[in-house]
Coordinates of C-alpha atoms in Angstrom, one line a residue:
Chain A
M24 CA -86.3 -68.1 -57.5
G25 CA -82.9 -69.3 -55.8
A26 CA -81.2 -68.5 -59.1
Y27 CA -83.0 -65.4 -59.1
I28 CA -81.9 -64.2 -55.7
I29 CA -78.3 -65.1 -56.2
R30 CA -78.2 -63.1 -59.8
R31 CA -79.7 -60.1 -57.8
T32 CA -77.1 -60.6 -55.2
L33 CA -74.2 -60.6 -57.2
W34 CA -75.6 -57.7 -59.1
A35 CA -75.5 -55.6 -55.9
I36 CA -71.6 -55.8 -56.2
P37 CA -71.3 -53.4 -59.2
L38 CA -74.1 -51.2 -58.0
L39 CA -72.0 -50.9 -54.6
L40 CA -68.9 -50.2 -56.5
F41 CA -70.5 -47.4 -58.6
V42 CA -72.0 -45.8 -55.5
S43 CA -68.8 -45.8 -53.7
I44 CA -66.7 -44.5 -56.3
A45 CA -69.1 -41.7 -57.0
V46 CA -69.3 -40.7 -53.2
Y47 CA -65.6 -41.2 -52.6
G48 CA -64.9 -38.9 -55.8
L49 CA -67.2 -36.2 -54.4
L50 CA -65.2 -36.2 -51.0
E51 CA -62.0 -36.2 -53.1
L52 CA -63.2 -33.1 -55.0
S53 CA -63.8 -30.9 -51.8
P54 CA -60.6 -29.2 -51.0
G55 CA -59.1 -29.2 -47.6
G56 CA -60.0 -32.6 -46.6
P57 CA -60.1 -34.1 -43.0
T58 CA -56.9 -32.0 -41.9
S59 CA -58.8 -28.4 -42.8
M60 CA -60.8 -29.2 -39.4
Y61 CA -57.6 -28.8 -37.4
A62 CA -56.3 -25.8 -39.6
R63 CA -59.5 -23.7 -38.8
R64 CA -59.5 -24.5 -35.1
S65 CA -56.3 -23.1 -34.3
T66 CA -54.9 -26.2 -32.6
G67 CA -51.5 -25.1 -32.5
L68 CA -50.4 -27.3 -35.3
S69 CA -48.3 -25.6 -37.8
A70 CA -48.5 -26.1 -41.6
A71 CA -45.5 -28.6 -41.4
D72 CA -47.5 -30.6 -38.8
L73 CA -50.6 -30.7 -41.0
A74 CA -48.4 -31.5 -44.0
Q75 CA -46.9 -34.3 -42.2
M76 CA -50.3 -35.3 -40.9
E77 CA -51.7 -35.6 -44.6
E78 CA -48.9 -37.5 -45.5
A79 CA -49.2 -40.2 -42.7
L80 CA -53.1 -40.6 -43.6
G81 CA -52.0 -40.8 -47.2
L82 CA -54.2 -37.9 -48.2
N83 CA -51.5 -36.9 -50.9
D84 CA -51.8 -40.1 -52.9
P85 CA -53.6 -40.0 -55.9
F86 CA -57.3 -40.8 -56.1
Y87 CA -57.2 -44.3 -57.1
V88 CA -54.6 -45.2 -54.6
Q89 CA -56.4 -43.9 -51.8
Y90 CA -59.9 -45.5 -53.2
G91 CA -58.2 -48.8 -53.6
R92 CA -56.7 -49.0 -50.1
W93 CA -60.1 -47.9 -48.7
L94 CA -61.7 -50.7 -50.7
W95 CA -59.3 -53.1 -49.7
H96 CA -60.0 -52.3 -46.0
V97 CA -63.5 -52.3 -46.4
V98 CA -63.8 -55.6 -48.4
Q99 CA -62.0 -57.1 -45.0
G100 CA -64.7 -55.6 -43.2
D101 CA -62.6 -52.5 -41.7
F102 CA -64.1 -49.2 -42.3
G103 CA -61.1 -47.4 -40.6
M104 CA -61.0 -44.8 -38.0
A105 CA -63.3 -42.0 -37.4
T106 CA -60.9 -39.0 -37.8
T107 CA -62.3 -36.6 -35.1
S108 CA -62.7 -39.2 -32.3
A109 CA -59.8 -41.5 -33.6
R110 CA -62.2 -44.4 -32.6
P111 CA -62.9 -47.3 -35.2
V112 CA -65.9 -46.2 -37.4
S113 CA -67.8 -49.2 -36.6
D114 CA -67.7 -48.7 -32.9
E115 CA -69.2 -45.0 -33.7
I116 CA -72.0 -46.6 -35.5
M117 CA -72.5 -49.4 -33.0
D118 CA -73.0 -46.6 -30.3
R119 CA -75.7 -45.0 -32.4
L120 CA -77.4 -47.7 -34.3
P121 CA -79.6 -49.1 -31.4
N122 CA -81.1 -45.6 -30.7
T123 CA -81.9 -45.2 -34.4
I124 CA -83.5 -48.7 -34.6
Y125 CA -85.4 -47.9 -31.4
L126 CA -86.9 -44.8 -32.6
M127 CA -87.6 -45.9 -36.1
A128 CA -89.3 -49.3 -35.1
I129 CA -91.7 -47.3 -32.9
A130 CA -92.4 -44.9 -35.3
W131 CA -93.0 -47.5 -38.0
A132 CA -95.2 -49.4 -35.7
V133 CA -97.1 -46.5 -34.6
S134 CA -97.9 -45.5 -38.2
L135 CA -99.1 -48.6 -39.6
M136 CA -101.3 -49.2 -36.5
I137 CA -102.9 -45.8 -37.2
A138 CA -102.5 -46.0 -41.1
V139 CA -104.1 -49.4 -41.6
P140 CA -107.5 -48.8 -40.2
I141 CA -107.8 -45.7 -41.7
G142 CA -107.1 -46.8 -44.9
I143 CA -109.2 -49.7 -44.8
L144 CA -112.3 -47.5 -43.3
S145 CA -111.7 -44.7 -46.1
A146 CA -111.9 -47.3 -48.8
I147 CA -115.0 -49.0 -47.7
R148 CA -116.8 -45.7 -47.0
Q149 CA -115.2 -44.2 -50.4
Y150 CA -116.8 -40.7 -50.7
S151 CA -117.9 -40.3 -47.2
K152 CA -117.3 -37.4 -45.0
F153 CA -114.7 -39.6 -43.3
D154 CA -113.1 -40.6 -46.6
H155 CA -112.8 -36.8 -47.5
L156 CA -111.3 -35.8 -44.4
V157 CA -108.7 -38.5 -44.5
T158 CA -108.0 -37.5 -48.1
A159 CA -107.5 -33.9 -47.1
L160 CA -105.3 -34.7 -43.9
T161 CA -103.3 -37.3 -46.1
F162 CA -102.3 -34.3 -48.5
V163 CA -101.5 -32.2 -45.4
G164 CA -99.5 -34.9 -44.1
Q165 CA -97.6 -35.6 -47.5
S166 CA -97.1 -32.1 -48.4
I167 CA -95.7 -30.7 -44.7
P168 CA -91.8 -30.8 -44.7
S169 CA -91.0 -33.0 -41.8
Y170 CA -88.5 -30.5 -40.5
F171 CA -91.1 -27.9 -40.4
L172 CA -93.2 -30.1 -38.6
G173 CA -90.7 -30.9 -36.1
L174 CA -90.1 -27.2 -35.4
I175 CA -93.9 -26.5 -34.9
L176 CA -94.1 -29.3 -32.5
L177 CA -91.0 -28.3 -30.6
L178 CA -92.8 -25.0 -30.4
V179 CA -95.9 -26.1 -29.2
F180 CA -95.2 -29.0 -27.0
Y181 CA -91.7 -27.5 -25.5
M182 CA -91.9 -23.8 -25.7
R183 CA -95.5 -23.0 -25.3
L184 CA -97.4 -25.6 -23.2
D185 CA -96.4 -26.4 -19.6
N186 CA -97.2 -29.0 -17.6
P187 CA -100.2 -27.9 -15.3
F188 CA -98.8 -29.7 -12.2
S189 CA -95.0 -29.1 -12.3
G190 CA -94.9 -25.9 -14.5
S191 CA -92.3 -27.2 -16.6
P192 CA -92.3 -27.7 -20.3
L193 CA -95.0 -30.5 -21.2
L194 CA -92.3 -32.4 -23.3
P195 CA -88.8 -32.7 -23.5
S196 CA -87.1 -31.0 -26.5
G197 CA -85.1 -33.9 -27.2
G198 CA -82.7 -36.6 -26.4
V199 CA -83.4 -40.3 -25.4
K200 CA -84.3 -40.0 -21.8
T201 CA -83.6 -37.4 -19.1
I202 CA -79.8 -37.0 -18.2
G203 CA -78.3 -36.9 -14.9
V204 CA -81.5 -38.1 -13.2
D205 CA -81.6 -42.0 -12.2
L206 CA -84.9 -43.5 -12.8
S207 CA -86.3 -46.8 -12.7
G208 CA -89.5 -48.7 -12.8
W209 CA -92.5 -46.8 -14.1
D210 CA -91.0 -43.7 -14.1
M211 CA -88.1 -44.7 -16.3
I212 CA -90.5 -45.9 -18.7
W213 CA -92.7 -42.7 -18.5
D214 CA -89.5 -40.7 -19.0
R215 CA -88.7 -42.5 -22.3
I216 CA -92.1 -42.3 -23.7
K217 CA -92.1 -38.5 -23.1
H218 CA -88.9 -38.2 -25.1
L219 CA -90.5 -40.4 -27.8
I220 CA -93.7 -38.7 -28.5
L221 CA -92.6 -35.5 -30.5
P222 CA -89.8 -37.4 -32.7
V223 CA -92.4 -40.4 -33.3
A224 CA -95.2 -37.7 -34.1
M225 CA -93.0 -36.0 -36.7
L226 CA -91.8 -39.1 -38.3
S227 CA -95.5 -40.9 -38.4
A228 CA -97.3 -37.8 -39.9
T229 CA -95.5 -38.7 -43.2
W230 CA -95.7 -42.1 -42.9
I231 CA -99.5 -42.3 -42.1
A232 CA -100.1 -40.3 -44.8
W233 CA -98.5 -42.4 -47.2
Y234 CA -99.3 -45.7 -46.0
S235 CA -103.3 -45.0 -45.5
R236 CA -103.4 -43.2 -48.8
F237 CA -101.6 -46.3 -50.4
L238 CA -103.6 -48.5 -48.8
R239 CA -106.9 -46.8 -49.4
A240 CA -106.1 -46.9 -53.3
S241 CA -105.2 -50.9 -53.2
M242 CA -108.4 -51.6 -51.2
L243 CA -110.4 -50.0 -53.7
E244 CA -108.9 -52.0 -56.3
T245 CA -109.7 -55.3 -54.3
I246 CA -113.2 -54.6 -53.0
H247 CA -114.5 -54.8 -56.4
L248 CA -113.1 -58.0 -57.5
D249 CA -115.0 -60.8 -58.5
Y250 CA -113.6 -63.0 -55.5
V251 CA -114.7 -60.6 -52.9
R252 CA -118.4 -60.6 -54.5
T253 CA -118.3 -64.3 -54.6
A254 CA -117.5 -64.3 -50.7
R255 CA -120.2 -61.9 -50.0
A256 CA -122.6 -63.9 -52.1
K257 CA -122.0 -66.7 -50.0
G258 CA -123.0 -65.2 -47.3
V259 CA -119.7 -64.6 -45.4
R260 CA -119.9 -61.7 -42.8
E261 CA -119.0 -58.1 -44.1
R262 CA -116.3 -58.0 -41.4
V263 CA -114.6 -61.3 -42.6
V264 CA -115.0 -60.1 -46.4
I265 CA -113.2 -57.1 -45.8
L266 CA -110.3 -58.0 -43.2
R267 CA -109.9 -61.5 -44.6
H268 CA -110.5 -61.5 -48.0
A269 CA -109.9 -58.1 -49.3
F270 CA -107.6 -56.8 -47.1
R271 CA -105.1 -59.7 -47.3
N272 CA -104.7 -59.0 -50.9
A273 CA -104.7 -55.4 -50.5
A274 CA -101.8 -55.6 -48.1
I275 CA -99.5 -57.0 -50.4
P276 CA -98.4 -53.7 -52.2
L277 CA -98.1 -52.4 -48.6
V278 CA -95.9 -54.8 -47.5
T279 CA -93.4 -54.1 -50.4
I280 CA -93.2 -50.5 -50.0
M281 CA -92.4 -51.2 -46.3
A282 CA -89.5 -53.2 -47.4
L283 CA -88.5 -50.4 -49.5
D284 CA -88.4 -48.3 -46.3
L285 CA -85.8 -50.7 -44.6
P286 CA -83.0 -48.6 -45.0
L287 CA -84.5 -45.7 -42.9
L288 CA -84.3 -48.4 -39.7
F289 CA -80.5 -48.0 -40.3
A290 CA -80.0 -44.6 -41.5
G291 CA -82.6 -43.0 -39.4
A292 CA -84.5 -39.9 -39.9
L293 CA -81.8 -37.2 -40.4
Y294 CA -84.4 -34.3 -39.8
A295 CA -86.0 -35.8 -36.6
E296 CA -82.6 -36.7 -35.2
V297 CA -81.1 -33.5 -35.8
I298 CA -84.1 -31.3 -34.6
F299 CA -84.6 -33.6 -31.7
S300 CA -81.0 -34.1 -30.6
W301 CA -81.5 -38.1 -30.8
P302 CA -78.2 -39.7 -30.7
G303 CA -78.8 -42.0 -33.7
M304 CA -77.3 -42.5 -37.2
G305 CA -78.9 -39.7 -39.0
R306 CA -77.5 -37.2 -36.6
L307 CA -74.3 -39.2 -36.7
F308 CA -74.0 -38.6 -40.2
Y309 CA -75.0 -34.9 -40.2
Q310 CA -72.1 -34.5 -37.3
A311 CA -69.7 -36.4 -39.4
A312 CA -70.3 -34.0 -42.5
E313 CA -69.9 -30.9 -40.4
R314 CA -66.5 -32.4 -39.3
R315 CA -65.7 -33.6 -42.3
D316 CA -65.2 -37.1 -41.3
Y317 CA -64.6 -39.2 -44.4
G318 CA -64.6 -42.6 -43.1
L319 CA -67.5 -42.2 -41.1
L320 CA -69.4 -40.7 -43.9
M321 CA -68.5 -43.2 -46.6
A322 CA -69.3 -46.1 -44.1
I323 CA -72.7 -44.8 -43.5
V324 CA -73.4 -44.1 -47.2
M325 CA -72.2 -47.7 -48.3
I326 CA -74.3 -49.4 -45.6
T327 CA -77.4 -47.6 -46.6
S328 CA -76.7 -47.9 -50.1
F329 CA -76.4 -51.6 -49.3
L330 CA -79.8 -51.8 -47.4
I331 CA -81.4 -50.1 -50.3
I332 CA -80.5 -52.8 -52.3
V333 CA -81.5 -55.5 -49.8
G334 CA -84.6 -53.7 -49.4
N335 CA -85.7 -53.6 -53.2
L336 CA -84.7 -57.2 -53.3
L337 CA -86.8 -58.1 -50.1
A338 CA -89.6 -56.0 -51.7
D339 CA -89.7 -58.1 -55.0
I340 CA -89.0 -61.6 -52.9
A341 CA -92.1 -60.8 -50.7
Y342 CA -94.0 -59.6 -53.6
R343 CA -93.4 -63.3 -55.1
L344 CA -94.2 -65.1 -51.8
L345 CA -97.5 -63.1 -51.2
D346 CA -98.9 -63.3 -54.7
P347 CA -98.2 -66.5 -56.4
R348 CA -99.4 -65.2 -59.7
I349 CA -96.2 -63.1 -60.0
K350 CA -93.0 -64.7 -61.4
L351 CA -89.6 -63.7 -60.9
R352 CA -87.1 -63.9 -63.9
Chain B
M18 CA -108.8 -38.7 -56.0
I19 CA -106.4 -41.5 -56.8
D20 CA -109.4 -44.0 -57.1
T21 CA -109.3 -46.5 -59.7
A22 CA -111.6 -45.6 -62.3
Q23 CA -114.5 -47.9 -62.6
S24 CA -115.8 -46.6 -65.8
T25 CA -118.9 -47.3 -67.2
N26 CA -119.4 -46.4 -70.9
T27 CA -122.2 -44.1 -70.6
D28 CA -120.5 -42.2 -67.8
R29 CA -117.1 -41.7 -70.2
A30 CA -119.0 -40.9 -73.3
H31 CA -121.0 -38.2 -71.2
S32 CA -117.8 -36.8 -70.1
R33 CA -116.2 -36.5 -73.4
G34 CA -118.5 -33.6 -74.2
P35 CA -119.3 -32.4 -77.8
A36 CA -118.0 -34.6 -80.6
P37 CA -115.0 -33.0 -82.1
D38 CA -115.1 -31.8 -85.8
A39 CA -112.6 -34.2 -87.4
G40 CA -112.4 -31.8 -90.3
A41 CA -110.8 -28.9 -88.5
M42 CA -107.7 -29.9 -86.7
T43 CA -107.7 -26.5 -84.7
T44 CA -111.3 -27.2 -83.6
V45 CA -110.0 -30.5 -82.4
H46 CA -107.2 -29.3 -80.1
S47 CA -109.2 -26.5 -78.6
S48 CA -112.0 -28.5 -77.8
M49 CA -109.4 -31.1 -76.3
A50 CA -107.8 -28.3 -74.4
S51 CA -110.8 -27.0 -73.1
L52 CA -111.9 -30.7 -72.1
Y53 CA -108.9 -31.0 -70.1
A54 CA -109.2 -27.5 -68.6
R55 CA -113.1 -28.2 -67.7
R56 CA -111.9 -31.6 -65.9
F57 CA -109.1 -30.1 -64.2
L58 CA -111.0 -27.0 -62.8
R59 CA -114.0 -29.6 -61.8
H60 CA -111.5 -30.7 -59.3
R61 CA -112.1 -28.3 -56.4
F62 CA -108.7 -28.8 -54.8
A63 CA -106.8 -28.5 -57.9
A64 CA -108.5 -25.0 -58.8
A65 CA -107.6 -24.0 -55.4
G66 CA -104.2 -25.1 -55.3
L67 CA -103.6 -23.5 -58.9
V68 CA -104.7 -20.2 -57.6
V69 CA -102.4 -20.3 -54.6
L70 CA -99.6 -21.4 -56.6
L71 CA -100.2 -18.6 -59.0
V72 CA -100.2 -16.2 -56.0
V73 CA -96.9 -17.7 -54.9
I74 CA -95.2 -17.5 -58.3
L75 CA -96.6 -13.9 -58.9
S76 CA -95.2 -12.6 -55.4
A77 CA -91.7 -14.4 -56.2
L78 CA -91.5 -12.5 -59.7
L79 CA -92.7 -9.4 -58.2
A80 CA -90.6 -9.7 -55.1
P81 CA -88.2 -6.8 -55.9
V82 CA -91.3 -4.3 -56.6
I83 CA -93.4 -5.3 -53.8
T84 CA -91.2 -5.7 -50.7
Q85 CA -88.7 -4.0 -49.3
D86 CA -84.8 -4.7 -49.7
P87 CA -84.2 -8.0 -48.1
N88 CA -80.7 -7.5 -47.3
A89 CA -81.3 -4.0 -45.7
L90 CA -79.7 -3.8 -42.3
S91 CA -81.2 -2.0 -39.5
A92 CA -79.4 -1.9 -36.2
S93 CA -82.2 -0.2 -34.3
D94 CA -84.7 -2.7 -35.4
R95 CA -83.2 -6.1 -34.5
K96 CA -85.5 -9.1 -33.7
A97 CA -88.4 -6.7 -34.1
Q98 CA -92.2 -8.0 -33.4
P99 CA -94.7 -7.5 -36.4
S100 CA -95.3 -4.0 -36.8
S101 CA -97.0 -1.8 -39.3
E102 CA -93.6 -1.1 -40.9
H103 CA -92.3 -4.9 -40.8
W104 CA -95.3 -6.9 -41.2
L105 CA -93.6 -9.9 -40.2
G106 CA -91.0 -8.3 -38.0
T107 CA -87.5 -8.3 -38.4
D108 CA -84.5 -10.8 -38.1
E109 CA -81.4 -10.8 -35.7
A110 CA -79.8 -8.6 -38.2
G111 CA -82.7 -6.2 -38.6
R112 CA -83.8 -7.6 -42.0
D113 CA -87.6 -7.4 -42.8
I114 CA -88.6 -11.0 -42.5
L115 CA -91.6 -10.8 -45.1
A116 CA -89.2 -9.2 -47.9
R117 CA -86.7 -12.2 -47.1
T118 CA -89.3 -15.0 -47.4
I119 CA -90.8 -13.6 -50.5
H120 CA -87.3 -13.1 -51.9
G121 CA -86.4 -16.8 -50.6
G122 CA -89.4 -18.0 -52.7
R123 CA -87.4 -17.0 -55.9
I124 CA -84.2 -19.2 -55.1
S125 CA -86.8 -22.0 -53.7
L126 CA -89.1 -22.0 -56.9
A127 CA -86.0 -21.9 -59.3
V128 CA -84.4 -24.7 -57.6
G129 CA -87.3 -26.9 -57.9
I130 CA -88.1 -25.9 -61.4
T131 CA -84.4 -26.2 -62.5
A132 CA -84.1 -29.4 -61.0
T133 CA -87.1 -30.7 -62.4
G134 CA -86.1 -29.4 -65.7
I135 CA -82.9 -31.4 -65.7
A136 CA -84.5 -34.7 -64.1
L137 CA -87.3 -34.0 -67.2
A138 CA -84.8 -33.8 -69.9
L139 CA -82.5 -36.7 -68.6
G140 CA -85.7 -39.2 -67.6
T141 CA -87.3 -38.4 -71.0
L142 CA -84.3 -38.8 -73.1
I143 CA -83.2 -42.3 -71.3
G144 CA -86.5 -43.5 -71.0
A145 CA -87.2 -42.8 -74.6
I146 CA -84.0 -44.5 -76.2
S147 CA -84.7 -47.2 -73.5
G148 CA -88.2 -48.1 -74.5
Y149 CA -87.8 -47.2 -78.3
F150 CA -84.7 -49.3 -79.1
G151 CA -84.9 -52.1 -76.4
G152 CA -82.1 -54.6 -76.5
I153 CA -78.7 -53.8 -75.1
A154 CA -79.4 -49.9 -74.9
D155 CA -82.3 -50.7 -72.8
A156 CA -80.6 -53.2 -70.7
A157 CA -77.6 -50.6 -70.1
L158 CA -79.6 -47.9 -69.4
M159 CA -82.0 -49.7 -67.1
R160 CA -79.0 -50.9 -64.9
L161 CA -77.7 -47.3 -64.7
T162 CA -81.4 -46.5 -63.5
D163 CA -81.0 -49.1 -60.9
A164 CA -77.4 -47.8 -60.0
F165 CA -78.8 -44.1 -59.5
L166 CA -81.6 -45.6 -57.4
C167 CA -79.2 -46.9 -54.9
F168 CA -77.8 -43.6 -53.9
P169 CA -79.2 -42.6 -50.5
Q170 CA -80.2 -39.3 -51.8
L171 CA -80.2 -37.0 -48.7
F172 CA -76.4 -38.2 -47.8
V173 CA -75.2 -37.9 -51.1
L174 CA -76.7 -34.4 -51.3
I175 CA -75.0 -33.6 -47.9
V176 CA -71.6 -34.8 -49.2
F177 CA -72.0 -32.8 -52.1
G178 CA -72.9 -29.7 -49.8
T179 CA -69.7 -29.9 -48.0
L180 CA -68.0 -29.4 -51.0
I181 CA -70.1 -26.5 -52.1
R182 CA -69.2 -25.4 -48.6
T183 CA -65.5 -25.6 -48.9
T184 CA -64.7 -25.3 -52.5
D185 CA -62.4 -22.4 -53.9
L186 CA -64.5 -22.4 -57.2
R187 CA -66.2 -19.2 -57.6
V188 CA -68.9 -21.1 -59.8
L189 CA -69.7 -23.0 -57.1
Q190 CA -70.2 -20.6 -54.5
G191 CA -73.2 -18.9 -53.2
S192 CA -75.5 -19.7 -56.0
M193 CA -78.4 -22.1 -56.3
T194 CA -77.5 -23.6 -59.6
P195 CA -74.9 -26.5 -58.4
I196 CA -77.7 -27.5 -55.9
A197 CA -80.4 -27.5 -58.6
I198 CA -78.1 -29.6 -61.0
I199 CA -77.2 -32.0 -58.3
I200 CA -80.8 -32.6 -57.2
G201 CA -81.9 -33.0 -60.7
L202 CA -79.0 -35.6 -61.6
L203 CA -80.4 -37.6 -58.7
S204 CA -84.2 -37.3 -59.3
W205 CA -84.7 -38.6 -63.2
M206 CA -85.0 -42.2 -62.4
G207 CA -88.8 -42.4 -62.0
L208 CA -89.5 -40.3 -64.9
A209 CA -87.2 -42.6 -67.1
R210 CA -89.1 -45.6 -66.0
I211 CA -92.4 -44.0 -66.7
V212 CA -91.3 -42.7 -70.1
R213 CA -90.0 -46.0 -71.1
A214 CA -93.0 -48.0 -70.0
T215 CA -95.1 -45.8 -72.2
F216 CA -92.7 -46.1 -75.1
L217 CA -92.5 -50.0 -74.9
G218 CA -96.6 -49.9 -75.2
L219 CA -96.6 -47.4 -77.8
R220 CA -93.7 -48.6 -80.0
E221 CA -96.0 -51.6 -81.6
Q222 CA -98.6 -49.3 -82.6
D223 CA -99.9 -49.2 -86.1
Y224 CA -99.2 -45.3 -86.5
V225 CA -95.7 -46.0 -85.9
D226 CA -95.5 -48.5 -88.3
A227 CA -97.1 -45.9 -90.7
A228 CA -94.4 -43.4 -90.0
R229 CA -91.9 -45.5 -90.3
S230 CA -93.2 -46.7 -93.9
V231 CA -93.5 -43.1 -95.1
G232 CA -89.7 -42.6 -94.2
A233 CA -89.4 -41.0 -91.0
G234 CA -86.3 -41.5 -89.0
N235 CA -85.9 -42.9 -85.6
A236 CA -85.4 -39.6 -83.8
R237 CA -88.7 -38.1 -85.5
I238 CA -90.7 -41.2 -84.7
M239 CA -89.6 -41.0 -81.0
F240 CA -90.0 -37.4 -80.2
R241 CA -92.7 -36.3 -83.0
H242 CA -94.8 -39.5 -82.8
I243 CA -94.4 -41.4 -79.6
L244 CA -93.5 -38.6 -76.9
P245 CA -97.0 -36.7 -77.6
G246 CA -98.8 -40.1 -76.3
A247 CA -96.4 -40.0 -73.1
V248 CA -97.0 -36.2 -72.3
G249 CA -99.8 -37.2 -70.0
P250 CA -98.0 -39.1 -67.3
I251 CA -94.8 -37.2 -67.8
V252 CA -96.5 -34.0 -66.9
V253 CA -98.2 -35.3 -63.9
Q254 CA -94.7 -36.9 -62.6
A255 CA -92.9 -33.8 -63.4
T256 CA -95.3 -31.5 -61.5
L257 CA -95.2 -33.6 -58.5
L258 CA -91.2 -33.7 -59.0
I259 CA -91.1 -29.8 -58.4
A260 CA -92.9 -30.4 -55.1
A261 CA -90.5 -32.8 -53.9
T262 CA -87.4 -30.8 -55.1
I263 CA -88.6 -27.7 -53.4
I264 CA -88.7 -30.0 -50.2
T265 CA -85.4 -31.6 -50.7
E266 CA -83.6 -28.0 -51.4
S267 CA -85.3 -26.6 -48.3
G268 CA -84.6 -29.6 -46.2
L269 CA -80.9 -29.3 -47.4
S270 CA -80.6 -25.6 -46.8
Y271 CA -82.2 -26.3 -43.3
L272 CA -79.3 -28.4 -42.6
G273 CA -77.0 -25.6 -43.7
F274 CA -75.6 -27.6 -46.7
G275 CA -77.9 -26.2 -49.5
V276 CA -78.0 -22.5 -50.4
Q277 CA -75.9 -20.5 -48.3
P278 CA -76.7 -17.4 -46.7
P279 CA -76.8 -14.4 -47.4
T280 CA -78.9 -15.4 -50.3
S281 CA -82.1 -16.2 -48.8
S282 CA -84.2 -19.6 -49.6
W283 CA -87.0 -20.8 -47.6
G284 CA -85.0 -23.8 -46.1
N285 CA -81.9 -21.6 -45.1
L286 CA -84.5 -18.8 -43.6
L287 CA -86.1 -21.6 -41.1
E288 CA -82.3 -22.6 -40.5
G289 CA -82.0 -18.9 -39.4
A290 CA -85.0 -18.9 -37.3
K291 CA -84.5 -21.9 -35.3
P292 CA -82.6 -20.1 -32.5
F293 CA -85.3 -17.4 -32.3
L294 CA -88.3 -20.0 -32.3
Q295 CA -89.3 -19.0 -28.8
T296 CA -89.1 -15.3 -28.9
L297 CA -89.9 -14.6 -32.7
P298 CA -92.0 -17.9 -34.0
V299 CA -93.2 -15.8 -37.0
Y300 CA -89.8 -16.0 -38.3
A301 CA -89.8 -19.7 -38.8
I302 CA -93.5 -20.0 -39.5
A303 CA -93.6 -17.6 -42.3
P304 CA -90.9 -19.7 -44.7
G305 CA -92.3 -23.1 -43.3
M306 CA -95.7 -22.1 -44.3
M307 CA -94.6 -21.0 -47.7
I308 CA -93.0 -24.2 -48.4
F309 CA -96.1 -26.5 -46.9
L310 CA -98.6 -24.4 -49.1
T311 CA -96.6 -24.4 -52.2
V312 CA -95.7 -28.0 -52.0
M313 CA -99.5 -29.0 -51.1
S314 CA -100.8 -26.6 -54.1
I315 CA -98.4 -28.5 -56.4
N316 CA -99.7 -32.0 -55.1
F317 CA -103.2 -30.6 -55.7
V318 CA -102.4 -29.5 -59.1
G319 CA -100.6 -32.8 -60.1
D320 CA -103.6 -34.8 -58.7
G321 CA -106.0 -32.5 -61.1
L322 CA -103.6 -33.2 -63.9
R323 CA -103.8 -36.9 -63.4
D324 CA -107.5 -37.0 -63.4
A325 CA -107.7 -34.2 -66.1
L326 CA -105.3 -36.1 -68.5
D327 CA -106.1 -39.6 -67.9
P328 CA -108.3 -40.8 -70.6
H329 CA -109.8 -43.4 -68.5
S330 CA -110.7 -41.0 -66.0
Q331 CA -114.5 -40.4 -65.8
R332 CA -114.4 -37.6 -63.3

């Protein structure tokens, strides 16, 4: 097990190099580069100024020199400066990361709290009306593009429905909290919750659909296994059979796919953050792409890529720990 | 619908239908095909999905015939509400929203099919070589698959989108092809793994040895003898991949990093509609519903195919 983890961790190095070269190369291919922003925005900089800036930033060096320099700094933990804000990339990320973790963790928890009972119930009542309804709804949840769902939520709950007491929109259109108002105590918490409802609903819809359908399938596999029948035969109450015997094993695959979703805690849900103006990582990436802030783009891609690898490894380890029948080689 | 089949022998024998006539090859084929068709159509959602999908595809194919000019501007008719002349109203430049939505379908479907085609070709080839030859080829190709799985797909596509938006290269501008290609290049991994697994199982079969003993070459064994056995899972996976790539392309275009206006795709229509969500909601709802209906139909069809093509299925 230990050797396995070490081998997998070492293997992450060439994988990350591969990803970084590919994405760096892709950025390098686009003409203009980071200075084109200034050229377009009539900042009063002459062509000579821009050329000097490019020289200073080392943008005229060959690809491998630029890449090598970038890599050398990254290895030392320095992702460089964000070109538009002239702040360190790590500061930009640290500003946004808490918001993303806050949103994603709540959306994740809400999804699980809804998906788990639904998955269990529809499995033990297979082919019942409830099960058919759930199946139909999971198809809807899996098929509706999240960005479209987000726009619909915005249309209904911000634009169309009003709060019957104050006449203002029922729910805010975006942001983490109401800006410019100093709230405290319950008012603050309520304000936070109101801002969370729409993005969380948008994110959870898809997650609930996937998780509940997945859990239903794995529950259906376990509830027909011999050991579950044995538990029933020796007189264990049905509730205990389902929750303690069947569900425990059925949850193993669910835990692993949740581990695979780990990168989302960092990368955020780009669409949700863009639609609901959520100041998180996804929106930061989107804005960096709009401004062609290469340092920022590279940093976010690399950290996400790293977390994908970690998530995969965690999924395998979790599988091994939860199911002793599986041997990792 | 994704139940594990708890098959009993009687049930399975029953669903097999009339025993095929072993003597006549054509009879076997047609009865197998009709068996699959019957199993598929018994799936009510799949049958309904197929109908909706056919309507969407037909409308996309016939778009130039059945709609107005999607790029015709009208200064007097800007942001018009739905009327008998413009069934879904007009956008901010006076263009007919219905026409743009139906024309957008041509692009969105084309991207989905092209990207899936590329992923299908790559995934099948890589999976087949990997599973058939094993050894170093397998190890190398599977590490490559791992590497591609490490790409944060949406982020890489956005980075590619910035390239498309700024490039001077004519071939990359205002066309859906580069986007379709890059989505395809980032989507083949699941297929490769499935094909590899099937090949691993089938290459040890006696009929493969038999083919080799009569002198069939590797390529012939791979693609004429083994591949047909892998068709079921490949078809299912590819079908679902079309839905996924349509969602990806539309999302990318919605963010402004995909298909560029004035060419309309469902995604960039949604982007164009966002400022007018309050006053003209139909502008956003039309393309959004088209994505949703198309993707859901494809998912239903994929699910139906899974049941129809699965030899262990009893439904």
